[in-house]
Every structure is written in C-alpha cells, then in structure tokens.
Coordinates of C-alpha atoms in Angstrom, one line a residue:
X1 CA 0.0 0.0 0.0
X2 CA 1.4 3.2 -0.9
X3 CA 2.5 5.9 1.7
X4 CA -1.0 8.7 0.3
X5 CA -3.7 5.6 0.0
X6 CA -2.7 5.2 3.6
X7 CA -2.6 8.2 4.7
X8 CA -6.1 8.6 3.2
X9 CA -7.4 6.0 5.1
X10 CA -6.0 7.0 8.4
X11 CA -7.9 10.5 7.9
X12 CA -11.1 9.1 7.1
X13 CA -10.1 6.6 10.1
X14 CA -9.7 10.1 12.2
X15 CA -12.9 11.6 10.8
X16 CA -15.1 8.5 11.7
X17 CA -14.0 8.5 14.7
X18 CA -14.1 12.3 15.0
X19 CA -17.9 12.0 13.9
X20 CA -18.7 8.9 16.3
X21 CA -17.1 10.9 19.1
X22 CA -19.4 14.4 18.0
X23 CA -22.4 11.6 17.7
X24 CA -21.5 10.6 21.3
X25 CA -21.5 14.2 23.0
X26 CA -24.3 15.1 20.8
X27 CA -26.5 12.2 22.5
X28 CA -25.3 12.5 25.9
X29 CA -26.5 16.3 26.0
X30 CA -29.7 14.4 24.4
X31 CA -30.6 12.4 27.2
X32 CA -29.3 14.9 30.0
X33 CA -31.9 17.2 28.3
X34 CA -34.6 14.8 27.8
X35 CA -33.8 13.8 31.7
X36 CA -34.3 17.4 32.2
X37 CA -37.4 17.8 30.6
X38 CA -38.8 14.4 31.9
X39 CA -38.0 15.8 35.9
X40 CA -39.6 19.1 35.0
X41 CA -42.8 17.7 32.9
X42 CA -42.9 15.5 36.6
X43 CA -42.6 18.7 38.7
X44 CA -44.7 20.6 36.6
X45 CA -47.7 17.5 36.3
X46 CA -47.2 17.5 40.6
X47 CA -48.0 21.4 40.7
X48 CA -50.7 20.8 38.2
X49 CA -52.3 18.2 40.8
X50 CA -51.7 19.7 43.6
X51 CA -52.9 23.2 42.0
X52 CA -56.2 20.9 40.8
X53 CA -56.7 19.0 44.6
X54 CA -56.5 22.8 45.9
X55 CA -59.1 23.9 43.5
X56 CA -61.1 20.7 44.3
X57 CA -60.5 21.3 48.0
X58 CA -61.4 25.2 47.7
X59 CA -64.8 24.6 45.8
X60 CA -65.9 21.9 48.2
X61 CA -65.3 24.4 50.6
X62 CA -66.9 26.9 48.8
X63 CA -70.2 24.5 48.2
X64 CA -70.0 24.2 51.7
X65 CA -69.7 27.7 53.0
X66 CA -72.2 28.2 50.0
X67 CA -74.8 25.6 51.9
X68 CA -73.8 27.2 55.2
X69 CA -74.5 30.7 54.6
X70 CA -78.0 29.5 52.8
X71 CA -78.9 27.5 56.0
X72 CA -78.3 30.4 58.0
X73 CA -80.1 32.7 56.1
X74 CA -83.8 30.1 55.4
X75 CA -83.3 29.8 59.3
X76 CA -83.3 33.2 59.7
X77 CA -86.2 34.1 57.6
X78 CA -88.0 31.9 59.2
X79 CA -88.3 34.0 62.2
X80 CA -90.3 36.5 60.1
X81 CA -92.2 34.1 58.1
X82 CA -93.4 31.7 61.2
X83 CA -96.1 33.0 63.6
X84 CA -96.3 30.2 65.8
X85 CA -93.3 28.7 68.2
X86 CA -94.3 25.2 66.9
X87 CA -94.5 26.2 63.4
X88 CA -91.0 27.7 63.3
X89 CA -89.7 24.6 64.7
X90 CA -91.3 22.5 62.4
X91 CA -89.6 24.9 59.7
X92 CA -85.9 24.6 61.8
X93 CA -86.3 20.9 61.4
X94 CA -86.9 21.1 57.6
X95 CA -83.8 22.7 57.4
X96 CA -82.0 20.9 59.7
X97 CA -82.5 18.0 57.5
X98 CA -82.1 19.5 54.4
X99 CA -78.5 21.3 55.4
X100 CA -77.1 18.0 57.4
X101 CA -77.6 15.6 55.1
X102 CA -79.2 12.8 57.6
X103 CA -81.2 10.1 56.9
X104 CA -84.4 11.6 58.2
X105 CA -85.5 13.8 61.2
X106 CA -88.5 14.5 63.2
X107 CA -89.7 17.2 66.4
X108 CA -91.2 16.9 69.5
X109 CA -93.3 19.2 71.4
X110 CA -94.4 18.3 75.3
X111 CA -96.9 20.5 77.1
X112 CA -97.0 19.7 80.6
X113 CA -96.3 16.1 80.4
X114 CA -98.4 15.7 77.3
X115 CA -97.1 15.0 73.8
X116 CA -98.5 17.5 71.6
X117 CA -96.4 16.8 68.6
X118 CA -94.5 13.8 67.5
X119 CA -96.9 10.8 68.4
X120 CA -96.9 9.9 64.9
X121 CA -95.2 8.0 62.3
X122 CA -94.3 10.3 60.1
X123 CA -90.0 11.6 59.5
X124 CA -88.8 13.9 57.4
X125 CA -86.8 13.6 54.5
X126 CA -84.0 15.6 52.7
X127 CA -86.3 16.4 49.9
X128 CA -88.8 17.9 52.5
X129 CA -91.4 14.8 52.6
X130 CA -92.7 13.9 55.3
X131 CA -92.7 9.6 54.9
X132 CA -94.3 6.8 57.5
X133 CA -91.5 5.0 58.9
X134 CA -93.1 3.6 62.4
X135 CA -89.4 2.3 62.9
X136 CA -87.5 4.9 62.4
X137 CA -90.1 7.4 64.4
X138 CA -90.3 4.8 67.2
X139 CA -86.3 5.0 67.4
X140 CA -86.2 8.6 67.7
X141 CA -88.7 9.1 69.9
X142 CA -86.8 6.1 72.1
X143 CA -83.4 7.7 72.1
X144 CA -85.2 11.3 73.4
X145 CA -85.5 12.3 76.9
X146 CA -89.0 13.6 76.5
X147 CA -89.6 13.7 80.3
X148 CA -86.6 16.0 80.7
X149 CA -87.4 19.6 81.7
X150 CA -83.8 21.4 80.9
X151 CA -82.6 22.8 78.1
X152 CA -79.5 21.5 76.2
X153 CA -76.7 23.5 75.5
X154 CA -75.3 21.8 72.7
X155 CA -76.7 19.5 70.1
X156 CA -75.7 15.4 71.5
X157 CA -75.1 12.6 70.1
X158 CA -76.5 8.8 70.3
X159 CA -74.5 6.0 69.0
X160 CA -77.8 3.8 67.5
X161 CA -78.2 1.0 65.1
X162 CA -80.9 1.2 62.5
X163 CA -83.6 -0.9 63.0
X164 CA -84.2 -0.8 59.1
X165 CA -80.7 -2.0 58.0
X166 CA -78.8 -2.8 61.4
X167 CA -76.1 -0.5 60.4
X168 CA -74.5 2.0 63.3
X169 CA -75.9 5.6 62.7
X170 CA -75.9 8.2 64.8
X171 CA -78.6 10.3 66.2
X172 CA -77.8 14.3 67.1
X173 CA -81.0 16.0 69.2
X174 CA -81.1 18.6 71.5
X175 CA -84.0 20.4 73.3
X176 CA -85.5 23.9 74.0
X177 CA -87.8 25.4 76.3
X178 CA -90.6 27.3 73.8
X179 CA -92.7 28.4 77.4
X180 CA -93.1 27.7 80.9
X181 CA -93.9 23.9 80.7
X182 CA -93.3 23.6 77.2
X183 CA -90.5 21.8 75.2
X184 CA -89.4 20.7 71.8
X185 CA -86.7 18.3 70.9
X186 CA -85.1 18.1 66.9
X187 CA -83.9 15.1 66.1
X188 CA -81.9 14.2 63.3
X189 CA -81.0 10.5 62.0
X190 CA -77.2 10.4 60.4
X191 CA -74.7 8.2 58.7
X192 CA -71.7 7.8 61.3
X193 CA -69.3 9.3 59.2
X194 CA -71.6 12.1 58.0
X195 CA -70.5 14.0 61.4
X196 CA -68.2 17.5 61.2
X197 CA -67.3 19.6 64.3
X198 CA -67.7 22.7 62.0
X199 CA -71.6 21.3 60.6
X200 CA -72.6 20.9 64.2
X201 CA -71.5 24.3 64.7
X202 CA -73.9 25.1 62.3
X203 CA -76.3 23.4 63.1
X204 CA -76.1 24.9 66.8
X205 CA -77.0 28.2 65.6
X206 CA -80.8 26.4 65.2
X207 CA -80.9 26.9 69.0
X208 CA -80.0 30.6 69.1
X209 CA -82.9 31.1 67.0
X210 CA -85.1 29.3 68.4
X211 CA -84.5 30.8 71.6
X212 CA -84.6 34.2 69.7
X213 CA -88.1 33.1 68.6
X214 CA -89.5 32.2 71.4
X215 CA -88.4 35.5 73.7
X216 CA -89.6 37.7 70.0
X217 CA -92.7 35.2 70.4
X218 CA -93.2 36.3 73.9
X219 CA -93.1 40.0 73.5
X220 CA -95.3 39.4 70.8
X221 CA -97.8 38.2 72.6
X222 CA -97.6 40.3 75.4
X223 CA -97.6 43.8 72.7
X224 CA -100.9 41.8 71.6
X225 CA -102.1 41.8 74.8
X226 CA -101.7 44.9 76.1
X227 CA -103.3 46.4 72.6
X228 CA -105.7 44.4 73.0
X229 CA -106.3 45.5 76.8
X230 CA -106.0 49.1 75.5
X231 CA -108.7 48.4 72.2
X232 CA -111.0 47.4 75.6
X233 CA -110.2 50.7 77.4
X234 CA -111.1 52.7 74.9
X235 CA -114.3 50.6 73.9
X236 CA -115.0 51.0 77.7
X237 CA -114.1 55.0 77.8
X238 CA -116.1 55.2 74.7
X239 CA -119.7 53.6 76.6
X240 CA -119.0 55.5 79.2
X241 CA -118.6 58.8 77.1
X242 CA -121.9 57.8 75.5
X243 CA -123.5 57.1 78.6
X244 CA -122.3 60.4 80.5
X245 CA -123.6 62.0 77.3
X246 CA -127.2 60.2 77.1
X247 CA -127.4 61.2 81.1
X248 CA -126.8 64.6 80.4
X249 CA -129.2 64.7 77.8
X250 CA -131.7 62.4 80.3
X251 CA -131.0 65.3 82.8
X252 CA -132.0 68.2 80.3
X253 CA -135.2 66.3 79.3
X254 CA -135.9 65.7 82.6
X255 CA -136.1 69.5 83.8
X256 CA -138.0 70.0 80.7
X257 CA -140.4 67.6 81.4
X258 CA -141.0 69.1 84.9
X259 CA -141.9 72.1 83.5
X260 CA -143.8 70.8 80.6
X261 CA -145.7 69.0 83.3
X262 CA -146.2 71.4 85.7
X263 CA -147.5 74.1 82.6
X264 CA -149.6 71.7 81.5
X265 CA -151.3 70.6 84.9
X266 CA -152.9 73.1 85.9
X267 CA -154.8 74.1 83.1
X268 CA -155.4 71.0 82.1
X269 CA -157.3 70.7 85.3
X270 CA -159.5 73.2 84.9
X271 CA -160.4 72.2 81.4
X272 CA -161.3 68.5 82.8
X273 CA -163.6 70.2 85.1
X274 CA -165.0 72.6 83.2
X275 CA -165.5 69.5 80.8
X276 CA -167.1 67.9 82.8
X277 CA -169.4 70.0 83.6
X278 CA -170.6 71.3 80.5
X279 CA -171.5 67.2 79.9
X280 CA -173.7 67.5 82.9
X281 CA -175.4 70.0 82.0
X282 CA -175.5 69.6 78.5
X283 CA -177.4 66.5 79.6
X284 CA -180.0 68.6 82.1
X285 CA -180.4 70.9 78.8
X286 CA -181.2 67.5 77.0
X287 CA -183.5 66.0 79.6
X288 CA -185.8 69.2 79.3
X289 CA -185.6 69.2 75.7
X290 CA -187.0 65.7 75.9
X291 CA -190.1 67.1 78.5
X292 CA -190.6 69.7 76.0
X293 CA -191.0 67.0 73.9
X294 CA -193.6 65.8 75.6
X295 CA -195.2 68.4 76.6
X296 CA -196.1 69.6 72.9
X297 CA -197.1 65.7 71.7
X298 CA -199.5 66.0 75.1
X299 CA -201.0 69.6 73.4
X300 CA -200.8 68.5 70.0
X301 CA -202.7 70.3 67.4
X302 CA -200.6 73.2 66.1
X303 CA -198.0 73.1 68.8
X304 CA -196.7 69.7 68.4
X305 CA -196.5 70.3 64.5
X306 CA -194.4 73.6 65.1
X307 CA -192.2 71.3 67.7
X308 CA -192.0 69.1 65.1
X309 CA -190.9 72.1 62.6
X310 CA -188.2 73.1 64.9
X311 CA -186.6 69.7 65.9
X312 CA -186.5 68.8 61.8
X313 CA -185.2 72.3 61.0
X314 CA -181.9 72.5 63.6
X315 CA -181.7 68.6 63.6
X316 CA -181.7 69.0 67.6
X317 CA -181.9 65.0 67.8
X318 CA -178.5 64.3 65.7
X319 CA -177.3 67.2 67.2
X320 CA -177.0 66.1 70.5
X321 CA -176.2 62.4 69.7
X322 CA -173.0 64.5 68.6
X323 CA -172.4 66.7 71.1
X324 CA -172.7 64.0 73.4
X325 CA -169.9 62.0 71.1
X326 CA -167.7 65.2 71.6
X327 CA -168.0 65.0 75.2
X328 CA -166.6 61.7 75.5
X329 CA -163.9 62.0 73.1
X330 CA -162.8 65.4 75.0
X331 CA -162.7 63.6 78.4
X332 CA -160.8 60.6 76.8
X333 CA -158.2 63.2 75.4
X334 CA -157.9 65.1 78.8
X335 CA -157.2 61.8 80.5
X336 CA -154.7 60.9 78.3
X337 CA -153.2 64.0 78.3
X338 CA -153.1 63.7 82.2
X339 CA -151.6 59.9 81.6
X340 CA -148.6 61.7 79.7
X341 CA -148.5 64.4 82.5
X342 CA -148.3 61.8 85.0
X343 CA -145.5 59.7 83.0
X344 CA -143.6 63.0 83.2
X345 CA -143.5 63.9 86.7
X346 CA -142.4 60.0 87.2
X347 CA -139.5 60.5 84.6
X348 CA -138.8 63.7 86.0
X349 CA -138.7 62.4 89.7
X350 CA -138.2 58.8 89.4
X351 CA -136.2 58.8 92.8
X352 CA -138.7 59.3 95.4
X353 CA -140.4 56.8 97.5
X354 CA -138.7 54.6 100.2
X355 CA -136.8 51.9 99.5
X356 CA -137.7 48.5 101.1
X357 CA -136.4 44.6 100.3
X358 CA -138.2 43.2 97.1
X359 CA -138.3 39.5 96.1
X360 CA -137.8 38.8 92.8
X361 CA -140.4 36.2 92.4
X362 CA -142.9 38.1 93.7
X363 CA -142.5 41.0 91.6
X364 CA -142.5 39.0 88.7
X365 CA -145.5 37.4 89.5
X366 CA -147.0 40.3 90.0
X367 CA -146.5 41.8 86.8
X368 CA -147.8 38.7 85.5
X369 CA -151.1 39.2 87.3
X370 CA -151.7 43.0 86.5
X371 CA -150.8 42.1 82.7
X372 CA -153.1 38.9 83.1
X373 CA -155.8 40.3 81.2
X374 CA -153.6 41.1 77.9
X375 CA -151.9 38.0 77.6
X376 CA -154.6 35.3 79.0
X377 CA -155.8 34.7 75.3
X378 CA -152.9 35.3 73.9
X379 CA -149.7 34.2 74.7
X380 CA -148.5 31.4 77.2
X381 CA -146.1 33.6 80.0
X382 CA -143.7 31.4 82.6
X383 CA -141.5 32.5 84.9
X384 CA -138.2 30.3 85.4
X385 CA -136.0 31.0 88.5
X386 CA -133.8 27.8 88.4
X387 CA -131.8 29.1 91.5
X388 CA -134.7 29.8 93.9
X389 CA -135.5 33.5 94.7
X390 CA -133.2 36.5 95.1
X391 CA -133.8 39.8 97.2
X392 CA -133.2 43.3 96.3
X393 CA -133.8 46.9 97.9
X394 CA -136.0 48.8 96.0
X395 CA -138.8 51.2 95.6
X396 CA -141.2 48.3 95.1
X397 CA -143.8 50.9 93.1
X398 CA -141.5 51.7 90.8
X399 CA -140.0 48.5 90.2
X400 CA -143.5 47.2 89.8
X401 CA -143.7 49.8 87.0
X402 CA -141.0 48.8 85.4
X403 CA -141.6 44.9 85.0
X404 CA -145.2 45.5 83.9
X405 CA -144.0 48.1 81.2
X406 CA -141.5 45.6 80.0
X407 CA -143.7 42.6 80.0
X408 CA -146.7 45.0 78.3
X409 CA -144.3 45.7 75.3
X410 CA -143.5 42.0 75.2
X411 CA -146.9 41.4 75.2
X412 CA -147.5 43.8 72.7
X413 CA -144.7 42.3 70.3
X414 CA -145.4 38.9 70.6
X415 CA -148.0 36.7 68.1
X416 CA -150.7 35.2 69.2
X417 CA -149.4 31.4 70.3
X418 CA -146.1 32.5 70.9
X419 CA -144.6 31.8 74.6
X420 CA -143.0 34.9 76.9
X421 CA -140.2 33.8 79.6
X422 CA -139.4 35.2 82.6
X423 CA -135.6 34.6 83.9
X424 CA -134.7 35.1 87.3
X425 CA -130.9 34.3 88.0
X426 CA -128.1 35.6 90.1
X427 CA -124.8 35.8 90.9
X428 CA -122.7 36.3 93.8
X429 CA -123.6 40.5 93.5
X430 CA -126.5 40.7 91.8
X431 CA -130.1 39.6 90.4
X432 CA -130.7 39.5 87.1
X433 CA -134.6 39.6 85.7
X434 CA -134.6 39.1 82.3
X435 CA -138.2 39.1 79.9
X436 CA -137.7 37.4 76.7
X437 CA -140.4 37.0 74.2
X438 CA -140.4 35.0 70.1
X439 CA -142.0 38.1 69.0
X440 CA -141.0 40.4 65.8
X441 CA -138.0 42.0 67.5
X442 CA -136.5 45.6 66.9
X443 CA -134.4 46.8 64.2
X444 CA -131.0 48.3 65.1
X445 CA -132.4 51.6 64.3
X446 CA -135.0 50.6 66.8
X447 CA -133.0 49.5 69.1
X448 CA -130.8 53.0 68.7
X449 CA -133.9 55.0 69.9
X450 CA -135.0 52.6 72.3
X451 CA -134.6 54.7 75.3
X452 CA -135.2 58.5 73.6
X453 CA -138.2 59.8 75.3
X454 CA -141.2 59.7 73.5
X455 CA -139.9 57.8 70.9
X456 CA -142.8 54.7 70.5
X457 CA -143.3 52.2 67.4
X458 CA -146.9 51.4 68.6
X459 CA -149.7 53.3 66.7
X460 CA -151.2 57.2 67.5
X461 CA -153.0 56.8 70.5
X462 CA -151.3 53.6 72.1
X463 CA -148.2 54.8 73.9
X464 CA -146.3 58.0 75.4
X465 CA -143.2 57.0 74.1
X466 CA -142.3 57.2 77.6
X467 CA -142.2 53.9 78.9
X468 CA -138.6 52.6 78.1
X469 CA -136.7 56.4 78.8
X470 CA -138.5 55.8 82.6
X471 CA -137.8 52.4 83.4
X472 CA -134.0 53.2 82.4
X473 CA -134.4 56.3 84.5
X474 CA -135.5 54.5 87.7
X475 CA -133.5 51.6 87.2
X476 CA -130.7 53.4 87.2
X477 CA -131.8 54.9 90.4
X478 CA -131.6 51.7 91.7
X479 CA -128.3 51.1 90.9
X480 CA -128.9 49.2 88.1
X481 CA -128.5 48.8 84.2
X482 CA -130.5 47.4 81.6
X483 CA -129.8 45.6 78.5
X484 CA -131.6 44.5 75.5
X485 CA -130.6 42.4 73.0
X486 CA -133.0 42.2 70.0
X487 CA -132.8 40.7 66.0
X488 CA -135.8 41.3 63.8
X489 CA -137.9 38.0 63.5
X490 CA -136.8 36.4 66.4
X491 CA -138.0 38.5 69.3
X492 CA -136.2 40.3 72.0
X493 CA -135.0 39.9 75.4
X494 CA -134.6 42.4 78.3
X495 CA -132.6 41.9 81.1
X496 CA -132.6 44.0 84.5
X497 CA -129.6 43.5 86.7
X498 CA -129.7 44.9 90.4
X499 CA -127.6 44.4 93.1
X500 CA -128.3 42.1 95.7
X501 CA -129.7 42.5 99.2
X502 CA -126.1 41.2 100.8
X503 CA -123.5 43.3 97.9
X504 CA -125.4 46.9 99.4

C-alpha cells in the first residue's frame, strides 16, 4: 500500500472516529436534556395536581360555606315568616335535615307532660317529605329524653343502630324550652361518618334562633295583649262617654219635662172640670128638651107640628147624639193627656219613695197578674227562677212599674201562640230579671232610639213613648243597668240587673 492511500485512510479513520465521538456528545446532551425535561414535565404535572386537589378542596369548601350561609339565612327568615313557636320549629327541622344531610329527622313538642307533637309515624326527608316510617319514628322518639325539663346547650349525640338495616348511625338532638312547661326536641337520624365539628357548629346556631323566637314570640304576645287590653279601654271610655252623654241629655229632658208637666197641669185641670161640667149640664139641657117634647105631643094640634118644625129644622136629635160623642172623646183626650203628665213627673222624679227589700219572684209574679188580662188569650207567660229567689232593695212601686211596662211591650210584640219567659238568676252580687219574648224583635235603628223619650213604634193613641226612657231612669236609680238584646224576627230579650240585698 502506498504511503498517500494510507494516509487517506488513516484520515477518514480520524474523521469517523471524529464524527462517532461528536455523535456521542451530541447524545449525551440528548438524554441529560430529555432527563431534564422528563424531571420538570414531573414537577410541573405535581403542581398541576396539587394546584387541581387545591381547586377541588377550595370549591368543596366553597359548596360548603355556600350551603352554610343558605342554611343560615332560610333559618333566619324563618323568624319573620313563622307566627307560631311550633310552626317555626317545624320549619328549623326542615332545614336541619335539608343542610345536614341525615337520613331523616323529626320534632317533638311536650306540654305539661303531654305530647302535643310527634306521636306519629311520620319523619322527614331531605327532599322535605314527610314519609311513615313507624321504625325509624319509634327509634327517635326512644333515644329522646321527652320527660326531661332542661334545656341542652349543645346539640348530643346517640350512638344507634338502625332498625331498618342494622347499620351503626348516629342520632344528634337537642331540646329547647318554647314556654313555661313547654318543650321541643329536633332530632336528626345520620350516617356515622356524616359528622363534622364545623356542621354541628352550624347546626347549633338552630338553637340561638329558636331561643330568639320564642323570647320575640313572647313580647309578641304580650304587645298583643296589652293592645288588646288598650282596644277594651277605649271601647269602655267610649260607653262611658256615651253614657255620660245620654245622662246629660236624660238630665235636660228631665227639667223640661218638669216644667212641661207642671205648665200643662194646671190648666189641664180646669179644662177636665170645666169639661165635665158642661157634659152635665149639656145632659139637664137635653132631659128638658125631651119634657118639652112631651109636653107639645100631650097639646098636639098646632104646637106639636111647630115642635115638630123646629126639631127637623136644627136637627136637635143628631145634634146632641153629637155633642154628646164630643163629650166623650174630649174627656178621653184630657185623661190621656193627664196619663202623659203623670209619666212626666215620674220621669222627672223617678227617685222618690222609700226603698224597702223586694223578692224577685214576687215582683215578677206580680207583673204577671196586672198584665193577666192582655196575655190570658194570647200568649202562654212562665217564669223560670232555676236558682230559687233572690232579694233586692228597691222602691217596690216603681219597680213594679217597670216589669209591667217591659212585659206589656213583650206582650205587645209577641204573636198570638207564641210563649214569653221570665228569667230570674243571680250571681254572687247581683239579680238579674230578664223578659224574653219570640215576638218580631226591633231593628237596630229601633234598638238606637229605644230609650229616647217619646220615641214609641206602637200606633197614635197607644203609647207616650215614655215607657222605656222611665224604666232606664228608675232603674238606674236603683243602681242598676239594663240591656236588651233584640234581631228582627226572632224577638227580644230584656234583662234587669240589680244588686243584691247582701252586695249593698
């Protein structure tokens, strides 16, 4: 081999080996980069899960807070929306369910001693059913202290196994005083491993508002009451205003009645008498008339025809058949205008006369008797006094007057057929006489102007209009008050109440 073919081969010898060793460095810094990118694609797929266990971990958390903060906030509403202790427990317990996750749950309410709610079968589900489960219900009603009378401070926990599918569960409760004797339990039915501190944390804030519930409960009811003890003060101011001002009135009317009376009294006097004296001798005037008469059929002949004449001419005959007429209905006009005087000076005085003790029984039977002759054919009358008599100081005249003026408009009001009952009951400080008829009854206009003097539904000619506005007038003289109670159609009942003999 010549000296240049091998020196060309030892070059290309040199530049193989050359390349092989360039190959060599080339994949060394091949793998040491690959190794690189293989420890970084490693670090960077460990931050990428950890970054996406984080993000997990954060929205669980989030879900959670989420679900916390909407627990929170339906169990807060509820104090608004619930107007009842019990039904804003029932609401808690829907909640308390929904936001826990357990199995089922179910409230308890005792009333001194008593189960008031509870003694069912029925739970309630997460989806806010309530489901018969006799089992389950029987288990948490077990597992309660129901005949405990002190509130928890914390919600507690029961290690049970579940009589439907003998697995350990676990049962968190606690109770709450709603009122003076009055408790209710939650109960809520759970998986074992379903249990976080920070959930029952939660969940305790169930207690602070149902203890927030029951004290806004409480002033509730007590604002309710005293408004409504304040509605009755006013309705009570408001009677007596109206009774003050129907006195005062009474008062006024009753000076003008005395004087009304007292100008009409004497005159009226004078024109009964002179009445009553013209009728007399209007009648002597009409006995001679009737002798002349006579006397001029005895002469006959041309005397008897001019009597004749005379008594055809002026009518004398019908003539005094009218007078006479007049006469009577003059008298009967005088004496009732003296009736109406005399109702006057009794409205106008109603407090005289000595006060004595009555019986009850007898007055009513009394005004039974002097009414006898209005309702014998007409209506059936019984007295009732189911707790024997009662006595009462009274003017007995008056008192008299005021029964029989009652029973008379009863009378009055009532059908024939229809029955009128007398009531006689008491109490410990007073009588009560009470005249109820089934007659047509009042309207409430009626019933308005019931006691306005001279105010009278019967026709012209048949009352004062007096009656009622003196009866009030005496009664109250007495010491007494009257009511009536009427309804058109079905009659009307009057009671008198008067103290009794031992209350004076």
């Amino acid at each position: 081999m010549s000296d240049s073919s091998y020196s060309t081969e030892q070059e290309q010898i040199a530049a193989l080996e050359a390349r092989i060793y360039s190959l060599e460095r080339q994949l060394k810094r091949q793998k040491i980069a690959r190794k690189n990118a293989e420890a970084f694609l490693e670090t960077y797929s460990q931050d990428a899960y950890l970054a996406n266990q984080a993000l997990r971990k954060a929205l669980k958390d989030s879900k959670k807070r989420e679900r916390d903060l909407l627990f929170l906030n339906r169990t807060a509403s509820q104090l608004s929306d619930s107007k009842t202790s019990q039904g804003f427990i029932l609401s808690a317990l829907e909640s308390a369910v929904e936001f826990s996750g357990a199995s089922c749950g179910k409230a308890f309410i005792v009333k001194d001693g008593n189960l008031l709610i509870g003694e069912d079968d029925k739970v309630q589900t997460p989806d806010n059913k309530w489901v018969s489960s006799p089992k389950l219900a029987d288990l948490l009603r077990q597992e309660l202290p129901l005949e405990l009378q002190e509130s928890y401070s914390h919600w507690c926990i029961n290690v049970v196994i579940r009589p439907d599918s003998q697995q350990e569960a676990r049962v968190l409760h606690f109770m709450h005083e709603i009122a003076e004797n009055e408790f209710a339990w939650l109960a809520l039915l759970t998986h074992d491993d379903e249990l976080e501190e920070e959930m029952l944390y939660v969940l305790d804030t169930t207690k602070h508002y149902l203890s927030f519930n029951s004290r806004y409960q409480s002033k509730k009811n007590k604002l309710n009451d005293k408004q409504d003890e304040l509605q009755s003060i006013k309705k009570d101011r408001d009677n007596l205003e109206e009774r003050l001002i129907s006195a005062d009135k009474m008062a006024m009317l009753g000076q003008l009645a005395a004087g009304i009376a007292h100008e009409i009294n004497n005159p009226i006097g004078y024109v009964r008498s002179n009445t009553v004296v013209a009728k007399e001798i209007f009648n002597d005037y009409q006995s001679a008339l009737m002798r002349i008469g006579d006397l001029c059929e005895l002469a006959g002949g041309e005397i008897k025809e001019k009597f004749h004449e005379i008594q055809r001419g002026y009518s004398l005959q019908e003539s005094a058949n009218e007078i006479a007429d007049m006469f009577v209905e003059s008298l009967d006009g005088i004496e009732r205008i003296i009736e109406i005087v005399k109702a006057l000076r009794s409205f106008s005085y109603p407090g005289s006369g000595k006060h004595v003790e009555i019986s009850a029984i007898e007055a009513m039977n009394s005004a039974i008797r002097l009414t006898n002759n209005l309702h014998r054919y007409k209506n059936q009358v019984s007295l009732v006094a189911k707790e024997g008599d009662a006595k009462f100081l009274g003017n007995a005249g008056q008192i008299q007057q005021v029964l029989v003026n009652f029973l008379t408009n009863a009378i009055y009001a009532t059908p024939e057929g229809k029955y009128i009952f007398l009531h006689i009951e008491k109490t410990t400080n007073q009588v009560s006489l009470t005249v109820e008829d089934e007659g047509t009854g009042m309207s409430p206009d009626v019933l308005e102007k019931i006691f306005t003097p001279f105010f009278t539904t019967k026709p012209p000619g048949d009352g004062t209009g007096l009656g009622m506005s003196i009866s009030m007038t005496i009664i109250e003289e007495h010491n007494g008050v009257i009511e009536i109670f009427s309804e058109e159609g079905k009659g009307t009942r009057v009671i008198v109440s008067l103290p009794l003999v031992e209350s004076i």
